[in-house]
PDB file of C-alpha atoms in Angstrom:
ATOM      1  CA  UNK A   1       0.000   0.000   0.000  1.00  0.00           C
ATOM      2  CA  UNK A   2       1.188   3.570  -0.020  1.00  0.00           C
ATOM      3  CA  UNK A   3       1.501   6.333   2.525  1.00  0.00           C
ATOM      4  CA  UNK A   4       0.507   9.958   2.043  1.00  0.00           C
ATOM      5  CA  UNK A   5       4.071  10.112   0.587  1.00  0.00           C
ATOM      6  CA  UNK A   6       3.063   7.935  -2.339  1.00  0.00           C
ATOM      7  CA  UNK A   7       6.365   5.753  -1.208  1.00  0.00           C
ATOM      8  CA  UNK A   8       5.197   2.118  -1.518  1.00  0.00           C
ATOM      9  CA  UNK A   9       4.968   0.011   2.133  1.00  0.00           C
ATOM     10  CA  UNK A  10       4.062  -3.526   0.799  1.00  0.00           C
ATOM     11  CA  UNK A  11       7.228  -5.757  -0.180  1.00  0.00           C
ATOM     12  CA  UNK A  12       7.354  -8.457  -2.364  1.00  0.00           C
ATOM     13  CA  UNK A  13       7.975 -10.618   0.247  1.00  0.00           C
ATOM     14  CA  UNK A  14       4.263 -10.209   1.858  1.00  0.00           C
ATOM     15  CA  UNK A  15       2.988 -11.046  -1.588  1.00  0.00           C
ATOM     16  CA  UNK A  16       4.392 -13.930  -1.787  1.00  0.00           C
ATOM     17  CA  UNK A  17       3.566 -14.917   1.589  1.00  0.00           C
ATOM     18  CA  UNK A  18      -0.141 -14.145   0.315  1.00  0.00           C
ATOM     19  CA  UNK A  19       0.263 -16.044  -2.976  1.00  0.00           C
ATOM     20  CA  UNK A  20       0.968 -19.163  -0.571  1.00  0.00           C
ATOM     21  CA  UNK A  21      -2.627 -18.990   1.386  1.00  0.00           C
ATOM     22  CA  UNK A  22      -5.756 -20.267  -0.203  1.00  0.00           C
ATOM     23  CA  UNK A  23      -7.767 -17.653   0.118  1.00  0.00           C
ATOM     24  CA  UNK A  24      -7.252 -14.023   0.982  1.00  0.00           C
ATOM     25  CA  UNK A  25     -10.531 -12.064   2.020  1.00  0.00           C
ATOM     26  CA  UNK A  26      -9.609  -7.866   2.508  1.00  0.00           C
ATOM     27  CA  UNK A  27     -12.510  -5.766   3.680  1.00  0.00           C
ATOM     28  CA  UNK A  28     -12.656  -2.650   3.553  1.00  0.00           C
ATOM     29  CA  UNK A  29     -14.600   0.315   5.337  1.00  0.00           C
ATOM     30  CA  UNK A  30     -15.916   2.753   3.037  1.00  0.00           C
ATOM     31  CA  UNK A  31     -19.145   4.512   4.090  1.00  0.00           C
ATOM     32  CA  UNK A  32     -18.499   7.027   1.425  1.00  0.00           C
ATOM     33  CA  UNK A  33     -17.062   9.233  -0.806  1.00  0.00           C
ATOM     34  CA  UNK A  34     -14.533  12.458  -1.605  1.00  0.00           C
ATOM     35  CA  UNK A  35     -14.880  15.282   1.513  1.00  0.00           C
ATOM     36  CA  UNK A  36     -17.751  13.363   3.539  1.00  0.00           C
ATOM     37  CA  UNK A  37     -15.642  10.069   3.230  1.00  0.00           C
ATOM     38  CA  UNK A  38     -12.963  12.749   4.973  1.00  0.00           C
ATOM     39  CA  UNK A  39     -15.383  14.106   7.448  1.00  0.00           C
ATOM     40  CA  UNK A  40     -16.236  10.660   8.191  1.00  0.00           C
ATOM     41  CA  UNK A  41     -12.775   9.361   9.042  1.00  0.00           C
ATOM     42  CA  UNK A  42     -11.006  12.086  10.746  1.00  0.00           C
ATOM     43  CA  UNK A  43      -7.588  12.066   9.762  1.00  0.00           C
ATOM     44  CA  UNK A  44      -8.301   9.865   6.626  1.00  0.00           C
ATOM     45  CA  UNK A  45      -7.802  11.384   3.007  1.00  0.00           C
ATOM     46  CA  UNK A  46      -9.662  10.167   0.159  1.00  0.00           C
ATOM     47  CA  UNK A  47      -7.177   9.931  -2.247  1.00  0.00           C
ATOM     48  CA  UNK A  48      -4.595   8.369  -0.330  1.00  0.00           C
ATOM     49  CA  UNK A  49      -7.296   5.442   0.462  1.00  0.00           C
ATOM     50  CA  UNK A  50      -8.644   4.952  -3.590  1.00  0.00           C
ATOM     51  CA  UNK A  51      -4.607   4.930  -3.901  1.00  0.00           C
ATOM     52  CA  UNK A  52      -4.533   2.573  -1.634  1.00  0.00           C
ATOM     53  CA  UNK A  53      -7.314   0.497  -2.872  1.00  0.00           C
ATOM     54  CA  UNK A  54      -5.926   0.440  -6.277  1.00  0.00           C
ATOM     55  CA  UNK A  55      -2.381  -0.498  -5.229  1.00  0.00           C
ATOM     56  CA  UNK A  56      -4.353  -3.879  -4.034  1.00  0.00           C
ATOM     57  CA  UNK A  57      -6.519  -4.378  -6.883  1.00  0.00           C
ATOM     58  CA  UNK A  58      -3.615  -4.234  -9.501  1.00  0.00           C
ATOM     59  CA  UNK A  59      -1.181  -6.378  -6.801  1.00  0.00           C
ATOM     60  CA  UNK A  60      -3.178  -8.558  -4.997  1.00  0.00           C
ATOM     61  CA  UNK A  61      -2.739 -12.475  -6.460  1.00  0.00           C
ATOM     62  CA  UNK A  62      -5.453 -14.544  -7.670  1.00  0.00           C
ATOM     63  CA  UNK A  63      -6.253 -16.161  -4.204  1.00  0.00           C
ATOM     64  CA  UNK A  64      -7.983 -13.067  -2.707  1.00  0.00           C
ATOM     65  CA  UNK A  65     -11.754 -11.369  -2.512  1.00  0.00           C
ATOM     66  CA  UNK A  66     -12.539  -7.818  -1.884  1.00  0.00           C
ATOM     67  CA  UNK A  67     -15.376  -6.537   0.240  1.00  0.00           C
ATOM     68  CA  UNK A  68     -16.321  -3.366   0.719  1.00  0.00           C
ATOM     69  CA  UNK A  69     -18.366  -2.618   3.642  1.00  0.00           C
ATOM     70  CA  UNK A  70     -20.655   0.790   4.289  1.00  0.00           C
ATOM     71  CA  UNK A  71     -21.877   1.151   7.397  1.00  0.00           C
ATOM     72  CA  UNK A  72     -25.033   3.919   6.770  1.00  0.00           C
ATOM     73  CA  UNK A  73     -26.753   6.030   9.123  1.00  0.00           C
ATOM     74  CA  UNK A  74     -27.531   9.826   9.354  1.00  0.00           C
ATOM     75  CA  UNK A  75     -24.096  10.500   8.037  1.00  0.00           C
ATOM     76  CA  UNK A  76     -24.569   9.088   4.812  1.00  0.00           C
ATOM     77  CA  UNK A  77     -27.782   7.250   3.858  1.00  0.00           C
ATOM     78  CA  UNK A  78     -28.715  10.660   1.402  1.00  0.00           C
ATOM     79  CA  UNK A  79     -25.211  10.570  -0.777  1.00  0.00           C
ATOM     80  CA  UNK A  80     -24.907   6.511  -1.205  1.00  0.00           C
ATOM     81  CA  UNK A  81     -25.641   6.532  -4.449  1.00  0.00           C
ATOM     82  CA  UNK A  82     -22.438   8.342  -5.325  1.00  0.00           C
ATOM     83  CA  UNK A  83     -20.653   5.892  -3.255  1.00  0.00           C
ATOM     84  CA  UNK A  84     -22.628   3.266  -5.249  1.00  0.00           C
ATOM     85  CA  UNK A  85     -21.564   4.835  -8.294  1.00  0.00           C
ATOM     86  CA  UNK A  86     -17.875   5.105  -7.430  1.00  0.00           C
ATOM     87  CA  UNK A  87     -18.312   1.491  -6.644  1.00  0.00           C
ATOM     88  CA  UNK A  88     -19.313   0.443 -10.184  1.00  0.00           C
ATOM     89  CA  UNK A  89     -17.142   2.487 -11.483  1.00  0.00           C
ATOM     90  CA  UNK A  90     -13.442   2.019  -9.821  1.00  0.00           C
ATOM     91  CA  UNK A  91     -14.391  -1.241  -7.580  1.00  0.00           C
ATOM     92  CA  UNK A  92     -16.784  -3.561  -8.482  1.00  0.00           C
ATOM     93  CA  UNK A  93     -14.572  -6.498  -9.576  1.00  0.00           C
ATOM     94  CA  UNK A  94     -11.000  -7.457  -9.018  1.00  0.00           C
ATOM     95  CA  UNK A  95      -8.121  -7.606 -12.061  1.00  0.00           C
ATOM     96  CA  UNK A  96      -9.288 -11.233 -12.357  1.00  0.00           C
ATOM     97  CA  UNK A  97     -12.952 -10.136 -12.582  1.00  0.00           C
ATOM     98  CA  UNK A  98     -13.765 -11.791  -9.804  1.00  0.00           C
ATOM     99  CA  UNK A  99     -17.002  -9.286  -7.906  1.00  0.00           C
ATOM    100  CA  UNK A 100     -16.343  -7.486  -5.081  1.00  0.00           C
ATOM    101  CA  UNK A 101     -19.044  -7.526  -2.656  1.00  0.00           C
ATOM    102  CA  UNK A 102     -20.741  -4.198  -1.283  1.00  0.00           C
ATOM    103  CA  UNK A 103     -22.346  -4.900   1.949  1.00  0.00           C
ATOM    104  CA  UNK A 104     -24.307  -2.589   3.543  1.00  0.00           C
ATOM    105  CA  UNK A 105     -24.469  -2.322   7.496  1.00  0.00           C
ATOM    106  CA  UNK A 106     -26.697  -0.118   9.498  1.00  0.00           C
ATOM    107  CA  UNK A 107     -24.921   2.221  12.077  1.00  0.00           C
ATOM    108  CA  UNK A 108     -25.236   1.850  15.435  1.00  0.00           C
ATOM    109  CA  UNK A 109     -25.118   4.575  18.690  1.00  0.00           C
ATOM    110  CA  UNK A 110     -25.951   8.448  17.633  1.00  0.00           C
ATOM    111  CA  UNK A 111     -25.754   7.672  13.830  1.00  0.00           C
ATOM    112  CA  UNK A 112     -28.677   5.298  13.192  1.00  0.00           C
ATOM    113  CA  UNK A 113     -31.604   6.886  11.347  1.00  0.00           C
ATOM    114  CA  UNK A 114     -34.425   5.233  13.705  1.00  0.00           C
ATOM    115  CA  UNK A 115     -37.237   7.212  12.031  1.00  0.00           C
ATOM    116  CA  UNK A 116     -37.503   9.114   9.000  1.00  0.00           C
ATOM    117  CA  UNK A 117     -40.851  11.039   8.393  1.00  0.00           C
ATOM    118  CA  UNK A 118     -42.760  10.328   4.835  1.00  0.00           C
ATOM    119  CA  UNK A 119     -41.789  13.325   2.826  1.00  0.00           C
ATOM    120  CA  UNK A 120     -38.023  12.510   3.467  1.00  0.00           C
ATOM    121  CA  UNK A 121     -38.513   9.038   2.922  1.00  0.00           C
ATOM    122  CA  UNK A 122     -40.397   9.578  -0.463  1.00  0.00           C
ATOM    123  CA  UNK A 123     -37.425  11.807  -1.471  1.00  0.00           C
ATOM    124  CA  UNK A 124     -34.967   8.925  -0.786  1.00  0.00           C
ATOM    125  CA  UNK A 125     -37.164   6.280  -3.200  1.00  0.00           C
ATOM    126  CA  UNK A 126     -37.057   8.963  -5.811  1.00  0.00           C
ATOM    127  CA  UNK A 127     -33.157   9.344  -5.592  1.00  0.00           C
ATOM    128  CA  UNK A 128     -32.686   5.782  -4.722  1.00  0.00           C
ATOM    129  CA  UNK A 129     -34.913   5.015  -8.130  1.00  0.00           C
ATOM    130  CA  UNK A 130     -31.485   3.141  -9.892  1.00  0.00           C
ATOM    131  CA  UNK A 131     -30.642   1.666  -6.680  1.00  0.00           C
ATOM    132  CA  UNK A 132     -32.509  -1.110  -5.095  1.00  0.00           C
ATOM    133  CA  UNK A 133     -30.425  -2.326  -2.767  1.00  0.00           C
ATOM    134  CA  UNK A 134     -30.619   1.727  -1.173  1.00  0.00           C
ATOM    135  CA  UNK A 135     -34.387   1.053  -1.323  1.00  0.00           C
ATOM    136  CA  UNK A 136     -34.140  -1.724   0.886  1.00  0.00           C
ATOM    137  CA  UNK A 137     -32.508  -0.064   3.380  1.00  0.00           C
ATOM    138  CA  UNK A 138     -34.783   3.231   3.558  1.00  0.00           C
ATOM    139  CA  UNK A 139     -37.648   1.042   3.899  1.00  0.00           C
ATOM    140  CA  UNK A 140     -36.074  -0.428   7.081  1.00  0.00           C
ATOM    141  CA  UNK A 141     -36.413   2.815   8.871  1.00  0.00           C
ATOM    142  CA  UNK A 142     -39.518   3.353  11.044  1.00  0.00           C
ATOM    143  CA  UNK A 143     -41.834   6.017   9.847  1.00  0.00           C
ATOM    144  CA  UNK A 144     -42.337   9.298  12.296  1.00  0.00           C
ATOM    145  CA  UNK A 145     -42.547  12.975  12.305  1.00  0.00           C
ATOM    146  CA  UNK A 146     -40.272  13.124  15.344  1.00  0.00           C
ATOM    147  CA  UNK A 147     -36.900  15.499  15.504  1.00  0.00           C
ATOM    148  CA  UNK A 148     -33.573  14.177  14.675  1.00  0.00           C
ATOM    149  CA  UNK A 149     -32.903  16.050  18.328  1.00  0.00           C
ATOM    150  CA  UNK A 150     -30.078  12.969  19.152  1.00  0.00           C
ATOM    151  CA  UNK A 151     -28.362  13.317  15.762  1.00  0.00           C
ATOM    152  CA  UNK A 152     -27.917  17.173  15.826  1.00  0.00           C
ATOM    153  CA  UNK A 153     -26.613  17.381  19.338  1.00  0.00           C
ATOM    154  CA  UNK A 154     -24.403  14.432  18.875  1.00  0.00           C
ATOM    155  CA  UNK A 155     -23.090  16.591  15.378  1.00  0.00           C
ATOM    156  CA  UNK A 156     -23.070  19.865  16.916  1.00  0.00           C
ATOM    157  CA  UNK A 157     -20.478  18.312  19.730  1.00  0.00           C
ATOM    158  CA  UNK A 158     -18.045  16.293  16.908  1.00  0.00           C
ATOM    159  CA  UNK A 159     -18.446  19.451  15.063  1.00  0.00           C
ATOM    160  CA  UNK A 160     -17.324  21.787  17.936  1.00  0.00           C
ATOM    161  CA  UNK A 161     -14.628  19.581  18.456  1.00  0.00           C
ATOM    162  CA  UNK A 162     -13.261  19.469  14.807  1.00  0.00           C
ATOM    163  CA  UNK A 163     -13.806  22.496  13.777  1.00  0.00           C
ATOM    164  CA  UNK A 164     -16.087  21.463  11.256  1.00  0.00           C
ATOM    165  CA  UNK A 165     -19.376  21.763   9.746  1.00  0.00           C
ATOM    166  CA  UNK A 166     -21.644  18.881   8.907  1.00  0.00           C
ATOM    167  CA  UNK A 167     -24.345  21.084   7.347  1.00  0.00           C
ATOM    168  CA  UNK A 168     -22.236  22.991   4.988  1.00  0.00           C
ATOM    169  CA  UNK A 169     -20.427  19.628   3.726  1.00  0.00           C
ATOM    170  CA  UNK A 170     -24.008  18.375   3.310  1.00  0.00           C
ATOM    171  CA  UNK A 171     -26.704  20.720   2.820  1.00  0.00           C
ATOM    172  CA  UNK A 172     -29.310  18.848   1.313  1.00  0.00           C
ATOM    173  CA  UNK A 173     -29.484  16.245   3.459  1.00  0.00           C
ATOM    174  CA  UNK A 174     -29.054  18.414   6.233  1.00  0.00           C
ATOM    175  CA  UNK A 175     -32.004  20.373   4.989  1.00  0.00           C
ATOM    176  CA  UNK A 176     -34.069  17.110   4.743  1.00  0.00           C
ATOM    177  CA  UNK A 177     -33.462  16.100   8.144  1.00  0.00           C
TER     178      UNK A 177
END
């Protein structure tokens, strides 16, 4: 893999080591994409991680599987499709064209979207329209007109702490909510 030097970590040596098992299984925990994937992962930058990701896709021997895993919540359940669409586009199958698998997992603790009210839900199914397996998981979410109250105090603290802004990274979803 490489650092946020670009200098390449992995050796030969580990590859070869790989190469020698029968099966190599790498997840991998994107919940999304670009600034928010950044937001996200404090500390983390998105290009250094899609570098990453492609340093194993072209290295990696034959014996391996990727899996991507999204965990979704408030943080993310409005932009998946672009993550979905990055996905398809950069990391849906290995250089042997074997798939690699996109699970979805539902956040737990401040970020799980318990409720959603029906206007905001009805927005999601329109936007989710190409994406089935986004449909699925809106209509998992309990229907109510209560307040995100939880969600916003829980952002306004990370936020303070930061110094950062959730609802200027993501206004429309903000604005939904």
């Amino acid at each position: 893999f490489y650092n946020t030097n670009g200098t390449q970590q992995a050796s030969q040596e580990l590859l070869e080591l790989w190469e020698e098992c029968q099966l190599i299984e790498l997840y991998f925990s994107i919940d999304d994409v670009g600034d928010r994937f950044n937001y996200q992962r404090t500390g983390a930058n998105w290009d250094d991680v899609v570098t990453n990701l492609k340093w194993y896709q072209d290295n990696m021997p034959h014996n391996h599987m990727f899996n991507i895993n999204c965990t979704w919540g408030y943080l993310n359940l409005y932009y998946l499709p672009e993550l979905v669409d990055w996905y398809q586009s950069h990391m849906s199958t290995n250089r042997y064209g074997d798939l690699v698998n996109l699970i979805f997992q539902r956040a737990i603790g401040d970020f799980n979207i318990v409720h959603l009210n029906d206007t905001v839900k009805k927005i999601l199914f329109e936007r989710f329209l190409k994406y089935p397996q986004l449909t699925e998981l809106v209509k998992s979410i309990k229907d109510s007109n209560d307040p995100h109250l939880f969600f916003w105090k829980s952002i306004q603290k990370i936020d303070q702490v930061r110094q950062t802004d959730y609802k200027t990274l993501c206004p429309e979803w903000s604005q939904l909510l």
